[in-house]
XYZ file of C-alpha atoms in Angstrom:
276
model
C 76.773 -13.255 232.156
C 78.692 -14.380 235.251
C 76.964 -16.523 237.831
C 78.284 -17.681 241.187
C 77.071 -20.820 242.903
C 77.986 -21.244 246.679
C 77.599 -24.744 247.771
C 78.168 -27.578 245.235
C 75.915 -30.328 246.582
C 72.923 -31.869 244.904
C 71.159 -28.504 244.315
C 74.166 -26.221 243.905
C 75.977 -28.816 241.700
C 72.910 -29.149 239.462
C 72.501 -25.351 239.194
C 76.186 -25.054 238.287
C 75.889 -27.775 235.554
C 72.667 -26.184 234.288
C 74.123 -22.707 233.951
C 77.410 -23.956 232.517
C 75.452 -25.534 229.596
C 74.165 -22.131 228.586
C 75.800 -20.101 225.947
C 77.691 -17.005 227.109
C 77.588 -17.896 230.752
C 80.643 -18.194 233.137
C 80.160 -20.013 236.314
C 82.249 -19.690 239.441
C 81.794 -22.144 242.301
C 82.432 -22.304 246.026
C 82.261 -25.191 248.342
C 83.797 -25.729 251.924
C 85.148 -29.004 250.556
C 88.085 -28.329 248.271
C 87.732 -31.783 246.691
C 84.272 -30.864 245.540
C 85.508 -27.724 243.915
C 88.220 -29.672 242.157
C 85.785 -32.278 240.868
C 83.406 -29.483 239.647
C 86.323 -27.963 237.727
C 87.323 -31.303 236.270
C 83.886 -32.186 234.925
C 83.440 -28.555 233.738
C 80.537 -27.857 235.986
C 82.233 -24.585 236.795
C 84.691 -22.372 234.986
C 86.507 -21.282 237.973
C 86.691 -20.992 241.782
C 84.628 -18.280 243.409
C 86.979 -15.795 245.125
C 86.414 -12.465 246.602
C 87.467 -10.824 243.341
C 85.317 -13.113 241.165
C 82.224 -12.567 243.256
C 82.303 -8.842 242.682
C 82.042 -9.606 238.838
C 78.908 -11.774 239.189
C 75.475 -10.738 237.909
C 73.770 -13.525 239.805
C 74.838 -15.276 243.010
C 72.975 -18.493 244.008
C 73.615 -19.707 247.554
C 72.892 -23.396 247.941
C 73.849 -23.872 251.564
C 71.953 -24.603 254.864
C 69.802 -21.770 256.226
C 72.396 -20.598 258.860
C 75.264 -20.967 256.402
C 73.456 -18.697 253.869
C 73.526 -15.728 256.298
C 77.134 -16.491 257.221
C 78.189 -16.646 253.582
C 76.301 -13.403 252.637
C 77.744 -11.644 255.583
C 81.300 -12.667 254.687
C 81.147 -11.562 251.092
C 78.546 -8.767 251.293
C 81.090 -6.000 250.913
C 82.385 -7.536 247.562
C 79.060 -8.101 245.908
C 78.296 -5.796 243.024
C 75.442 -3.295 243.636
C 73.772 -4.576 240.396
C 73.886 -8.276 241.399
C 70.922 -10.409 242.387
C 71.551 -12.903 245.196
C 69.191 -15.959 245.522
C 69.364 -18.525 248.250
C 68.182 -22.016 247.964
C 67.453 -22.982 251.500
C 64.452 -24.986 252.529
C 63.011 -22.524 255.000
C 62.589 -18.796 254.318
C 61.581 -16.668 257.283
C 64.854 -16.500 259.220
C 66.948 -16.388 256.031
C 64.915 -13.647 254.325
C 64.646 -11.581 257.415
C 68.420 -11.392 257.903
C 69.495 -11.416 254.313
C 67.059 -8.575 253.195
C 68.671 -6.532 255.873
C 72.158 -7.374 254.653
C 71.318 -6.711 250.989
C 69.770 -3.303 252.012
C 72.897 -2.286 253.861
C 75.206 -3.047 251.061
C 72.990 -2.049 248.200
C 72.399 -5.195 246.180
C 69.284 -7.299 245.799
C 68.355 -10.417 247.569
C 65.516 -12.814 246.706
C 64.618 -15.868 248.729
C 64.513 -19.026 246.756
C 63.518 -22.697 247.090
C 63.929 -25.110 244.060
C 61.244 -27.734 244.458
C 63.379 -30.618 243.170
C 65.678 -33.267 244.577
C 66.324 -36.870 245.066
C 66.832 -39.218 248.113
C 70.624 -38.834 247.517
C 72.804 -35.843 248.298
C 76.172 -34.486 247.190
C 77.816 -33.320 244.117
C 78.082 -36.948 242.908
C 74.350 -37.004 242.258
C 73.997 -33.538 240.718
C 72.799 -33.199 237.212
C 71.834 -30.424 234.761
C 68.343 -31.995 234.201
C 67.353 -32.012 237.891
C 65.167 -29.068 237.576
C 63.350 -30.113 234.313
C 59.680 -29.277 234.796
C 60.267 -28.323 238.522
C 58.875 -25.349 240.312
C 60.918 -22.529 241.764
C 59.523 -20.645 244.688
C 60.746 -17.062 245.114
C 60.346 -14.761 248.015
C 61.170 -11.266 246.923
C 61.471 -8.105 249.043
C 58.047 -6.288 249.083
C 59.633 -3.446 247.009
C 61.387 -5.587 244.502
C 60.942 -4.492 240.814
C 58.982 -6.719 238.429
C 61.686 -6.417 235.740
C 64.228 -8.002 238.140
C 61.817 -10.902 238.838
C 61.053 -11.373 235.151
C 64.829 -11.481 234.297
C 65.425 -14.024 237.065
C 62.418 -16.113 235.948
C 63.792 -16.115 232.327
C 67.158 -17.407 233.635
C 65.519 -20.096 235.732
C 63.343 -21.312 232.862
C 66.453 -21.605 230.620
C 67.816 -24.448 232.919
C 64.541 -26.332 232.964
C 62.195 -24.789 235.581
C 58.667 -24.969 234.339
C 57.080 -22.545 236.740
C 57.993 -19.747 239.198
C 55.822 -19.237 242.289
C 55.955 -15.940 244.209
C 55.106 -15.985 247.776
C 55.968 -14.512 251.279
C 58.342 -16.158 253.608
C 55.541 -16.839 256.086
C 53.332 -18.581 253.451
C 56.293 -20.545 252.211
C 57.136 -22.064 255.602
C 53.538 -22.742 256.389
C 52.852 -24.663 253.177
C 56.352 -26.357 252.902
C 55.892 -27.836 256.415
C 53.115 -29.956 254.927
C 54.226 -30.616 251.365
C 57.810 -31.439 252.094
C 58.899 -31.534 255.809
C 56.084 -33.650 257.130
C 56.587 -36.293 254.421
C 60.207 -36.569 255.353
C 59.345 -37.109 259.085
C 56.671 -39.617 258.238
C 58.922 -41.518 255.858
C 61.778 -41.568 258.393
C 59.533 -42.702 261.232
C 57.694 -45.239 259.099
C 60.862 -47.432 258.439
C 61.340 -47.751 262.244
C 58.899 -50.737 262.344
C 60.644 -54.044 262.964
C 58.836 -55.304 259.897
C 60.871 -53.047 257.648
C 63.682 -55.599 258.125
C 61.546 -58.273 256.439
C 59.692 -56.385 253.806
C 61.379 -57.943 250.835
C 58.957 -59.999 248.928
C 56.055 -58.406 250.599
C 56.342 -54.756 249.371
C 55.558 -52.997 246.161
C 54.828 -49.529 244.920
C 53.161 -48.197 248.061
C 56.049 -49.092 250.212
C 58.545 -47.626 247.850
C 56.546 -44.407 247.638
C 56.268 -43.933 251.317
C 59.841 -44.831 252.154
C 61.681 -42.980 249.268
C 62.726 -40.089 251.323
C 63.309 -42.027 254.605
C 67.083 -41.929 253.967
C 67.931 -38.186 254.311
C 70.647 -35.756 255.154
C 70.201 -35.708 258.947
C 72.336 -32.548 259.533
C 70.331 -30.554 256.930
C 66.959 -31.679 257.858
C 67.530 -31.284 261.513
C 68.253 -27.539 260.945
C 65.353 -27.188 258.506
C 62.964 -28.840 260.961
C 64.025 -26.641 263.833
C 63.939 -23.470 261.756
C 60.251 -24.271 260.951
C 59.365 -25.863 264.365
C 56.058 -24.166 264.827
C 54.521 -25.010 261.401
C 56.018 -28.534 261.384
C 54.970 -29.500 264.820
C 51.381 -28.274 264.052
C 51.363 -30.609 261.079
C 52.786 -33.563 263.073
C 50.166 -33.135 265.820
C 47.354 -32.782 263.247
C 48.441 -36.070 261.620
C 48.663 -37.820 264.990
C 45.179 -36.789 265.715
C 43.921 -38.075 262.326
C 45.883 -41.385 262.704
C 44.276 -41.793 266.282
C 40.849 -41.684 264.604
C 41.790 -44.454 262.358
C 43.308 -46.524 265.122
C 40.344 -46.136 267.369
C 37.920 -47.148 264.517
C 40.070 -50.311 263.658
C 40.646 -51.273 267.252
C 36.845 -50.907 268.010
C 36.059 -52.725 264.825
C 33.774 -49.818 263.972
C 33.054 -50.533 260.288
C 30.939 -47.449 259.624
C 33.382 -45.074 261.209
C 36.384 -46.574 259.326
C 34.511 -46.489 256.017
C 33.662 -42.818 256.679
C 37.232 -41.897 257.383
C 38.492 -43.644 254.244
C 35.837 -42.075 252.065
C 36.632 -38.582 253.517
C 40.388 -38.961 252.622
C 39.545 -40.249 249.131
C 37.234 -37.323 248.344
C 39.833 -34.795 249.718
C 42.507 -36.358 247.416
C 40.308 -36.182 244.449
C 39.363 -32.487 245.189
C 42.947 -31.382 245.741
C 44.016 -33.089 242.600
């Protein structure tokens, strides 16, 4: 089996390392940074550089690039991709990517499936990639409405072989709606939270709750700016809803309204218990 990985950052580099560890798999890699490609070859994360000739031989092509770059890459190489190949992207939003890439795939006769690995760290880049990044993680797939079940099953088997515990099938619309809450809002809140002047003097006064809430405050600003704006409608809804809820807490605290504050805290506790 031959697999291509375009974009050798944290996600792409980890995919490449995971696939390279499998028996009988040849991995070709691409990155805009030549130094990253050379390092990937040096540590044997890939077997060769992804060229126009090599991409035509690949059974699977994983595109681990920013949303806009996914479409640009697929447009550039579409004519060279085998009609039996399956292309999977790894971008954090799905509506714009899938709409454009489904069209390109249909035009050139190969298969495209939207993807989003639910794994990562607060660090970015190939330096932090590792084959074990996807252990027990979930992979979200957004297939075309006419995709064959055998294609999805084969892809799932491949993903499980590098550590993924589960595969969730959904639509691009549902993905972007839910991911605005489960991922994007958390990054916004964490990044905004550390802007308090007390963040500079937290040492000696902070423990687990501080670490948990600030873990993703340090982020890739270029990538997350693009992701947030790609999903602006869903994310702005979640931010506004959170602001409304925070205002309720603030009003109860400022007004020293013990009953209202207790009620708000109890409500949140019960919701957490029910969703878990």
